XYZ file of C-alpha atoms in Angstrom:
524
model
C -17.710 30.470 -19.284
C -17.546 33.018 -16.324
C -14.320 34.707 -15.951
C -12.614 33.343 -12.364
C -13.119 34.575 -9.506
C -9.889 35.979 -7.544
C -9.663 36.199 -3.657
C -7.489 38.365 -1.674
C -6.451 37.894 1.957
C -6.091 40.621 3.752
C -4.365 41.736 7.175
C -7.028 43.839 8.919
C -10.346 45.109 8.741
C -8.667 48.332 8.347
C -6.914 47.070 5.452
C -10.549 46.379 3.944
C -11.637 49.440 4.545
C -9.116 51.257 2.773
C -9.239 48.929 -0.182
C -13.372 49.205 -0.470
C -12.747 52.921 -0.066
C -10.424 52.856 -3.068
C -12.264 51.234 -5.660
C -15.192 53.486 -4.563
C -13.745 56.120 -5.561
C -12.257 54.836 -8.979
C -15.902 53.553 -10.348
C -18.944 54.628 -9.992
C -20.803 52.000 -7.446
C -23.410 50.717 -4.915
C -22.708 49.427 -1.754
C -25.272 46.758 -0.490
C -26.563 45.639 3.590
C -24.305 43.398 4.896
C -25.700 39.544 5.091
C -24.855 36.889 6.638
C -24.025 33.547 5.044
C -22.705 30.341 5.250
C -20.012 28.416 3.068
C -19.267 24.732 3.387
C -16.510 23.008 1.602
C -17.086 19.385 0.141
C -14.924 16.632 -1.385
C -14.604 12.878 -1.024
C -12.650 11.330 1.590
C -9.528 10.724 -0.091
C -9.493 14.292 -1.148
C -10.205 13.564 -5.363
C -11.630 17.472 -6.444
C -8.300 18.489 -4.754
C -6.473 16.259 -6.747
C -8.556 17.452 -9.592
C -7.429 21.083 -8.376
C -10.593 22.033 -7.932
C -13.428 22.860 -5.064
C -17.172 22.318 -4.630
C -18.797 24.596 -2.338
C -22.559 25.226 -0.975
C -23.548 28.805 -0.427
C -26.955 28.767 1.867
C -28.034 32.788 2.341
C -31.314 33.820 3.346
C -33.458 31.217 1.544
C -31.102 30.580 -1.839
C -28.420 27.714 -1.824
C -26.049 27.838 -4.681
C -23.438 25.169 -5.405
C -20.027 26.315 -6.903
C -17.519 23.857 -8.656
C -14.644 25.785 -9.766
C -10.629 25.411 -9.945
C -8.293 26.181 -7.339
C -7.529 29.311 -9.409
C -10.858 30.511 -8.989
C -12.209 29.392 -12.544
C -15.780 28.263 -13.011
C -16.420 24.998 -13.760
C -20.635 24.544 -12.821
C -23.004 26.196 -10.771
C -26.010 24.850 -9.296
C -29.270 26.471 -7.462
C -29.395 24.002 -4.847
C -30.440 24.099 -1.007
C -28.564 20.644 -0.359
C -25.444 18.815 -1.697
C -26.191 15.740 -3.718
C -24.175 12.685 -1.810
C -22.771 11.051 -5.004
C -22.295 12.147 -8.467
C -25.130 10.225 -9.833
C -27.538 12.540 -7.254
C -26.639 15.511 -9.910
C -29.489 16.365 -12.136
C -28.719 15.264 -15.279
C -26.029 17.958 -17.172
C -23.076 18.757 -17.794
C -22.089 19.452 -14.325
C -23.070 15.681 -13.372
C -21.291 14.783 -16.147
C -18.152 16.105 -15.650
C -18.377 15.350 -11.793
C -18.622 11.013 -12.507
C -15.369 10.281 -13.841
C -13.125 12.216 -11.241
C -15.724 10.886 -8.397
C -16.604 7.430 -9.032
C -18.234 5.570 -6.391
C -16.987 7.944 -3.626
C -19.164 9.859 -1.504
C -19.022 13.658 -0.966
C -18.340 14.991 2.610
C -18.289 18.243 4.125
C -14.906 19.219 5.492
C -14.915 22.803 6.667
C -17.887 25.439 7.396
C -17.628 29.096 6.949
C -20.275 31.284 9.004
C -19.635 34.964 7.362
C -20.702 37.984 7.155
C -20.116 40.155 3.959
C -21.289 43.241 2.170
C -20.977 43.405 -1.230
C -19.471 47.013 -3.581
C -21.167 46.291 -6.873
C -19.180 48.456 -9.046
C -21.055 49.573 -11.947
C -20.984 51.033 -15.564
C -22.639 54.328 -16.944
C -25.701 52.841 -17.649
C -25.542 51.218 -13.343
C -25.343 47.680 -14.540
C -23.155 46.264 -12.523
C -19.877 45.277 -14.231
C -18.033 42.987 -11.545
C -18.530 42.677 -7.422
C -16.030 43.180 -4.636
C -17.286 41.375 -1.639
C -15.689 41.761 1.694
C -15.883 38.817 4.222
C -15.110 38.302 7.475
C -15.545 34.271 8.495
C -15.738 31.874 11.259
C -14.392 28.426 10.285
C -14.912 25.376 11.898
C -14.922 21.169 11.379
C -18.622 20.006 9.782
C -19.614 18.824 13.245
C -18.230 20.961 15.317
C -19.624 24.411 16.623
C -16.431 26.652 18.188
C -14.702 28.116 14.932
C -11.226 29.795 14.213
C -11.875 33.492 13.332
C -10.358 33.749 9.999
C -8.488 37.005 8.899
C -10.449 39.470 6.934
C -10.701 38.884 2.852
C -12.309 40.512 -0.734
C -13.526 38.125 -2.990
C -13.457 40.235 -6.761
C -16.088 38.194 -8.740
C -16.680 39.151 -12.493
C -19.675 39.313 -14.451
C -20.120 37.800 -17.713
C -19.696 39.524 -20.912
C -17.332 42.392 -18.793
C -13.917 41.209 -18.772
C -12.288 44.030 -19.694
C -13.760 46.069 -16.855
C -13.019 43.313 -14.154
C -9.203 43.299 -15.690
C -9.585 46.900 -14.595
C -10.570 46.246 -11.397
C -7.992 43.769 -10.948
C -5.342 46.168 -12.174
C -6.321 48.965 -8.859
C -6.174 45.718 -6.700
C -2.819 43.995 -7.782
C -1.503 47.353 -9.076
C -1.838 50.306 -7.509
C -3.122 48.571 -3.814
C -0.485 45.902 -4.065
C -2.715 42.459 -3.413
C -1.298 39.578 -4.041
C -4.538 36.901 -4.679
C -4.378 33.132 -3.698
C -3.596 31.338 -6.767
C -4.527 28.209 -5.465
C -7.501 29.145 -3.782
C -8.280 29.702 -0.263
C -9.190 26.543 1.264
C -5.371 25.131 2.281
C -5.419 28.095 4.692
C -8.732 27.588 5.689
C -8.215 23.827 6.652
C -4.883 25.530 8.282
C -6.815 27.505 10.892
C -8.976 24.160 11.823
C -5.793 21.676 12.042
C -6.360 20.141 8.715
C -4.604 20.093 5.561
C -5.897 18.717 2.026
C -4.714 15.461 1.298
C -4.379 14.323 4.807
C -5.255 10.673 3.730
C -4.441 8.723 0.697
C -4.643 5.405 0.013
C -1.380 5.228 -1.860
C 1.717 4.060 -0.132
C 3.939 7.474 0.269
C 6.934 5.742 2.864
C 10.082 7.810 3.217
C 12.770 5.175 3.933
C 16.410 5.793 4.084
C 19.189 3.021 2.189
C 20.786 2.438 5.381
C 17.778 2.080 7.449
C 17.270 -1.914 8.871
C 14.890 -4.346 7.479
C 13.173 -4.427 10.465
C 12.633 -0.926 11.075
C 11.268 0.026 7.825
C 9.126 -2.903 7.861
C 7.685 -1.303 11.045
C 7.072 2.160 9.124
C 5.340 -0.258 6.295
C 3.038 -1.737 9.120
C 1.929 0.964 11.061
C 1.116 2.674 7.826
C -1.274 0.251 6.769
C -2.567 -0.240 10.151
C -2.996 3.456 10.059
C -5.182 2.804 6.916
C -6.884 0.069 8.443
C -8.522 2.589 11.337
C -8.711 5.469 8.645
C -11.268 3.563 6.863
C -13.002 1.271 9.818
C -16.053 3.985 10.669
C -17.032 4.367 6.967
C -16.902 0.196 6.351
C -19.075 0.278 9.411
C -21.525 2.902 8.125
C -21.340 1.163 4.448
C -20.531 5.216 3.839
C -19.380 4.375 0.035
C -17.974 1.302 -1.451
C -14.066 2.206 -1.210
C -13.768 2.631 2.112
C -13.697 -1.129 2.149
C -11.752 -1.537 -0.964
C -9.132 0.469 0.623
C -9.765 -0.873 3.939
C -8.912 -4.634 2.420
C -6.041 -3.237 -0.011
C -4.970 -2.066 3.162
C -4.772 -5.424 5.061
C -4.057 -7.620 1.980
C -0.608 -5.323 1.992
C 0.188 -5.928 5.173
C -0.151 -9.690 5.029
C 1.556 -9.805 1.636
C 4.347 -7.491 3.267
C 4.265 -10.316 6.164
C 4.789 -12.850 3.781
C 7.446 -11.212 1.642
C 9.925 -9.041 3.605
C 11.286 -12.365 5.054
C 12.830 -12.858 8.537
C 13.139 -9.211 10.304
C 10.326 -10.427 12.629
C 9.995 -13.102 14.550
C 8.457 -16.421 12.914
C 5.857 -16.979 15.349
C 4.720 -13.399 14.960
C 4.490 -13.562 11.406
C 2.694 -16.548 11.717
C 0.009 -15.697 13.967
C -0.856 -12.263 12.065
C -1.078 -13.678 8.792
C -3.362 -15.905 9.841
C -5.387 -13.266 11.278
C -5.099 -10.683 8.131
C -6.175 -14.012 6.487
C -9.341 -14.364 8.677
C -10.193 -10.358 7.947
C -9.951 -10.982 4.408
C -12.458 -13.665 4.679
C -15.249 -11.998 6.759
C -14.369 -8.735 4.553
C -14.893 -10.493 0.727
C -18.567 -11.461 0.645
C -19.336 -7.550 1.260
C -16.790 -6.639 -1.113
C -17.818 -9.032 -3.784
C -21.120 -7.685 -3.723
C -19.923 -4.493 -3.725
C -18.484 -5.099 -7.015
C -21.489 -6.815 -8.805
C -23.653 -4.071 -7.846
C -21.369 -1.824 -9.241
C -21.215 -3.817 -12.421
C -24.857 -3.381 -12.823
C -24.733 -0.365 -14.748
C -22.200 -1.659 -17.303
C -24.163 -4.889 -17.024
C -27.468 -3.062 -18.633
C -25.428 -1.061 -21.348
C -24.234 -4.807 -22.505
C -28.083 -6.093 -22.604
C -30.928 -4.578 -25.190
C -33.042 -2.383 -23.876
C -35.932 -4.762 -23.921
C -33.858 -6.999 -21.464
C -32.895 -4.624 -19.145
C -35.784 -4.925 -17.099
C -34.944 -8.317 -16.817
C -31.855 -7.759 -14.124
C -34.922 -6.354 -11.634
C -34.925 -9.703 -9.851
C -30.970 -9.580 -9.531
C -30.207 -6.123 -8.285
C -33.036 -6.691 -5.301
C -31.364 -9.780 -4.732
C -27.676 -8.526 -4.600
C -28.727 -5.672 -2.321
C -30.864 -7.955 0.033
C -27.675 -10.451 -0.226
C -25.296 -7.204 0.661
C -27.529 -5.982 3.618
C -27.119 -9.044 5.375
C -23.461 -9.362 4.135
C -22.318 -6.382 5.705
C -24.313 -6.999 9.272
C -22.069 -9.752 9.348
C -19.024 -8.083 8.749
C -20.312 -4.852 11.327
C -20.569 -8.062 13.652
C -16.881 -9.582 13.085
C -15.197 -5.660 13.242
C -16.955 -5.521 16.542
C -15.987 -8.478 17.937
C -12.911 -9.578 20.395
C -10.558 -11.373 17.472
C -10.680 -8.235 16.135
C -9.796 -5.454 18.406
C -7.273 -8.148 19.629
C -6.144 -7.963 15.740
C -5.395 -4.672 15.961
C -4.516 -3.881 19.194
C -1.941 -6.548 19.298
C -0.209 -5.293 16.124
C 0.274 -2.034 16.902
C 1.087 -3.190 20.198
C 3.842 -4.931 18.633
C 4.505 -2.430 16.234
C 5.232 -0.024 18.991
C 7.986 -1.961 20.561
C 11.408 -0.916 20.713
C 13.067 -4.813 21.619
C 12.124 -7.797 21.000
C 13.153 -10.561 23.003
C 14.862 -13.667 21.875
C 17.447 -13.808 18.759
C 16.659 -11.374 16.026
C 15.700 -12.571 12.757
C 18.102 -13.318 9.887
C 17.425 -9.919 8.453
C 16.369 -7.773 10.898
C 19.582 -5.417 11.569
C 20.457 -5.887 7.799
C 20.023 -2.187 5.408
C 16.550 -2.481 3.949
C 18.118 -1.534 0.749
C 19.679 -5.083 0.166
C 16.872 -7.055 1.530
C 14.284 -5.258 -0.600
C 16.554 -5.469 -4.061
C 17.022 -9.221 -3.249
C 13.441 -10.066 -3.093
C 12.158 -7.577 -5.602
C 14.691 -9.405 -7.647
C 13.594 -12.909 -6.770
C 9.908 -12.428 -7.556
C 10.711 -10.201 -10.703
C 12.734 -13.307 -12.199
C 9.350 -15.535 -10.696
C 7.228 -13.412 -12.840
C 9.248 -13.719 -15.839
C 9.457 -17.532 -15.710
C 6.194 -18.062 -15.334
C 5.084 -15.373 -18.186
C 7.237 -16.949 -20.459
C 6.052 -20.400 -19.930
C 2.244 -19.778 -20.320
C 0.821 -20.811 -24.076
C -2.567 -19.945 -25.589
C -3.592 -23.475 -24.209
C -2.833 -22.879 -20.559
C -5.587 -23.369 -18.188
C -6.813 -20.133 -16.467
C -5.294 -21.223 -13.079
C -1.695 -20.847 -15.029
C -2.607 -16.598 -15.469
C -4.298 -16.433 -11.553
C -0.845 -17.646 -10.326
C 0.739 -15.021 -12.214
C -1.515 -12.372 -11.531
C -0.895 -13.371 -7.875
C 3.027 -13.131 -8.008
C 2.549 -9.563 -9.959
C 0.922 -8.176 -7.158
C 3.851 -9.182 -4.362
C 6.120 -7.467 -7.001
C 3.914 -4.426 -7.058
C 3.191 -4.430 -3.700
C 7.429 -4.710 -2.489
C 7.900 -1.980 -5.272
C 5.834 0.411 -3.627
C 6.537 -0.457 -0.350
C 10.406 0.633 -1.121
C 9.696 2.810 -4.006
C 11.575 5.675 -2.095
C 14.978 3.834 -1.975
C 15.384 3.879 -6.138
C 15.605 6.704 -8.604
C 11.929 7.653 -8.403
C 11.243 7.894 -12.026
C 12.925 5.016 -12.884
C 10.785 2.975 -10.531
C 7.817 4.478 -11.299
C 8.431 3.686 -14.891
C 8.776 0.182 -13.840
C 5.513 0.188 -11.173
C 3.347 1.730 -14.485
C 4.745 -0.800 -16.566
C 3.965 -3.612 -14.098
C -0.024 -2.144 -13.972
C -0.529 -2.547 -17.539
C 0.318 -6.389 -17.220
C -1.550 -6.480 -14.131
C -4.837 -4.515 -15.246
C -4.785 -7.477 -18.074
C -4.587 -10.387 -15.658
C -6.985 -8.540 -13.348
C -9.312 -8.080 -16.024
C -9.224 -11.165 -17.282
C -9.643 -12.678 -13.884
C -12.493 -10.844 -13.385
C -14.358 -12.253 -16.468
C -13.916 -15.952 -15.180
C -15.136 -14.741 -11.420
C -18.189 -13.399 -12.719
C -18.776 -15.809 -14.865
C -19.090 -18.508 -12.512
C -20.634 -16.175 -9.787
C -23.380 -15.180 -12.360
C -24.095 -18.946 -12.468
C -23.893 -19.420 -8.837
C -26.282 -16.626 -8.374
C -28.887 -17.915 -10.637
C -28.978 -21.251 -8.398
C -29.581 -19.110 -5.095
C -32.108 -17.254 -6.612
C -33.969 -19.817 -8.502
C -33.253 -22.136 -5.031
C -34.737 -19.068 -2.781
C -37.343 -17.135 -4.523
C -37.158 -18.576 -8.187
C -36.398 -16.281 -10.948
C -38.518 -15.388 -14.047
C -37.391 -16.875 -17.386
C -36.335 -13.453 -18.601
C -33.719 -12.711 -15.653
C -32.352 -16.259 -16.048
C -31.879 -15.408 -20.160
C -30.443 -12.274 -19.433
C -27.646 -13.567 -16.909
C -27.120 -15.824 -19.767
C -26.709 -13.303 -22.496
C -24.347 -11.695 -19.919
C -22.073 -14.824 -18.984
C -21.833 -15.416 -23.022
C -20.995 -11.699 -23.020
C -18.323 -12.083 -20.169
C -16.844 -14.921 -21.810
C -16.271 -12.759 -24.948
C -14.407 -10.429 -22.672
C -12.319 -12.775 -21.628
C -11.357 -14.327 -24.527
C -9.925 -10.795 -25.482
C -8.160 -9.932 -22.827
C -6.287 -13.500 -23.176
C -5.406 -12.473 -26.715
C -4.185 -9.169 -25.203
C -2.150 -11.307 -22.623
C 0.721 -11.875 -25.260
C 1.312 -8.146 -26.039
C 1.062 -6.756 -22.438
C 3.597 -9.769 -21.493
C 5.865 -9.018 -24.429
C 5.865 -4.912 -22.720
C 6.897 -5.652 -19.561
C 9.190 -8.329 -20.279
C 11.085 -6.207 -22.818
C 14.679 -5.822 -23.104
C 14.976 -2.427 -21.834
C 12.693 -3.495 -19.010
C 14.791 -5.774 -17.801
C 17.793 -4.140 -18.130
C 15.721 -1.336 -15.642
C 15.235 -3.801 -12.914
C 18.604 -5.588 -13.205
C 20.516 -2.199 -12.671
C 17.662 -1.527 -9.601
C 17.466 -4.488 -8.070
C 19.811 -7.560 -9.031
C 22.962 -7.996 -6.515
C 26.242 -6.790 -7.906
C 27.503 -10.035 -8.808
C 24.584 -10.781 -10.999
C 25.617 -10.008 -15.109
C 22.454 -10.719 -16.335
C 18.293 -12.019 -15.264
């Protein structure tokens, strides 16, 4: 592995003089033309190599491109010889860098997010024999938004970049540069201030619900600050469900608006009832002309996982149902480019913030609108925790499939009201509870799953033998895969009992009483 690379801002190009002048004159070295370059920082939209603490970068100079995956702290991690970014992780050639890339990028896309224009020179400082031992390189950079041409002069910077196999001499170098010159590196890498100078800052979206809500704050006003944050998310995501940019722009986008209808439905009278009314039914109609693209969103997905569960011989055989998933999906999502540009919804959304926005309503206020949000979140959380437990306890290894959908259902209001008010409880209690809650629910989910697909599989192989008809081989395969599927989820329903028994355990509940129940409850 390379040794990482450290960068040091500086305060002038005086500054950089001095400091090239320095090291000069401690080793023996070559200083090369100046060149001109260009640097442009990628990640995915909801900023996951950040997460990862780490950075992918394309270097374009003269005619070489190089692609550089390291840590914040300046670590190597892969490097490519590449003119172009690849737009998903699957667009890597095959390697380890591909291979390392997939889990922490999934289905999400890679965007650029800042360019540097620069122009360096380069002190190669060298040993007795004038192989070069490690590389200062001084830049001075423009940086500006991926699609925009006026850039922020950034201040002046050296770059030390080691050499393999001399780590003891770049520990030298390091030593006249944090030593004896005083520089204090970025240990978290450089592109925070970058993003600085161009009005951004990583992590500027997330999917996850962050709310900051104060105990004494009223129902109604933190439901507000609930609303306009997924409505936020809503138009954060709109452009890339409209250019089908990568699949989770529309997961998040209906996550997004499932919330808010859920939040509609559960943080009970702090709006009015005719307003409640009228946008659930709305959120209702969005989640119907968003699921058909999002279903097939999911079954291509499944494809891969679908061939690893199939011979080799048969996986040929899914041909016919990929080509007719992604014709189904084209004209799936020109309908739902159609519905996001019609009236109903910019009404949608321009009525709700609209509302969102005001200060008064008119009329008597709700029940539980001036009430602290504290008690009316604890009293619901409460109620649909004790839901949940009833109806766990009640289901048997004979009860019908419906009986876990319900549940699943009611988990996710209790998931979804815990996050919404996650910032009025001791956060790692709560998030103790939330992770607890996920296990259950990733067992109900998956086993929901394996009856969905099930029965889709078999409604797909009537539209395709109905449309085009389907070669015997296909319509064995989707076979082999339902029997497969129904394996699955006769699993997770033996898992059901143990995930259950988890949540539902004694110091579990004795967690949500002391959150959530009222005072004047002694036990769930």
């Amino acid at each position: 592995m390379r040794p990482a690379e450290r960068h040091y801002p500086l305060e002038s190009e005086e500054e950089a003089d001095r400091v090239l002048h320095t090291l000069h004159d401690r080793f023996p070295s070559r200083l090369e033309p100046q060149e001109e370059s260009s640097r442009i920082y990628y990640d995915t939209f909801d900023w996951r190599l950040y997460k990862d603490r780490s950075v992918l970068t394309l270097t374009l100079a003269g005619r070489a491109g190089t692609i550089r995956w390291n840590s914040l702290d300046g670590t190597p991690r892969c490097r490519l010889r590449r003119l172009s970014m690849p737009a998903f992780a699957a667009d890597f050639p095959q390697g380890p860098c591909r291979g390392a890339l997939a889990p922490i990028l999934a289905a999400r896309r890679l965007f650029p997010i800042v360019r540097l224009s620069c122009r360096t020179a380069t002190l190669q400082l060298l040993d007795d024999r004038r192989k070069t031992i490690a590389a200062v390189v001084r830049e001075g950079c423009t940086a500006c938004r991926p699609d925009d041409e006026d850039g922020t002069q950034l201040s002046p910077g050296l770059r030390l970049v080691p050499v393999r196999g001399y780590a003891v001499a770049a520990g030298e170098v390091r030593a006249v540069l944090e030593g004896e010159l005083r520089l204090r590196p970025e240990e978290d890498g450089e592109l925070a201030r970058i993003l600085a100078a161009i009005g951004r800052e990583p992590g500027d979206y997330s999917s996850k619900l962050d709310l900051r809500l104060a105990p004494e704050m009223t129902a109604a006003a933190a439901a507000r600050l609930v609303h306009r944050h997924l409505l936020a998310t809503l138009h954060a995501n709109e452009a890339g469900v409209r250019d089908n940019l990568d699949e989770e722009f529309l997961h998040d986008f209906r996550v997004a608006s499932r919330r808010a209808r859920s939040a509609l439905g559960q943080i009970k009278a702090v709006f009015p009832q005719d307003i409640v009314d009228h946008y659930r039914e709305e959120l209702a109609w969005l989640g119907s002309v968003t699921g058909p693209t999002r279903d097939l969103d999911v079954y291509l997905g499944n494809m891969g996982d679908y061939r690893a569960s199939l011979p080799e011989a048969a996986h040929d055989a899914l041909a016919p149902l990929l080509a007719f998933l992604e014709g189904h999906h084209r004209t799936e999502h020109d309908r739902l480019v159609e519905a996001l540009g019609s009236p109903r919804y910019r009404k949608l959304v321009e009525g709700w913030q609209h509302f969102l926005d005001q200060t008064t309503i008119e009329g008597p206020a709700p029940a539980n609108a001036s009430r602290p949000v504290s008690e009316v979140a604890s009293k619901r959380i409460w109620r649909i925790y004790r839901r949940v437990l009833k109806d766990g306890r009640s289901i048997a290894p004979e009860s019908p499939a419906t009986a876990l959908h319900r549940l699943r259902i009611d988990c996710k209001k209790l998931r979804y009201l815990m996050e919404f008010f996650r910032s009025l409880y001791d956060t790692e209690t709560v998030e103790r509870l939330i992770d607890s809650l996920k296990q259950l629910q990733d067992n109900l989910g998956y086993f929901n799953d394996c009856v969905v697909q099930q029965e889709t599989l078999r409604r797909l192989a009537q539209q395709m033998a109905d449309e085009d008809g389907m070669p015997v081989e296909t319509y064995l395969a989707m076979g082999r895969l339902q029997a497969l599927l129904e394996e699955r989820q006769g699993a997770e329903r033996a898992r059901f009992a143990e995930r259950f028994a988890q949540f539902s355990a004694d110091e579990h509940r004795q967690l949500f009483q002391r959150l959530f129940a009222p005072q004047d409850r002694a036990k769930s």
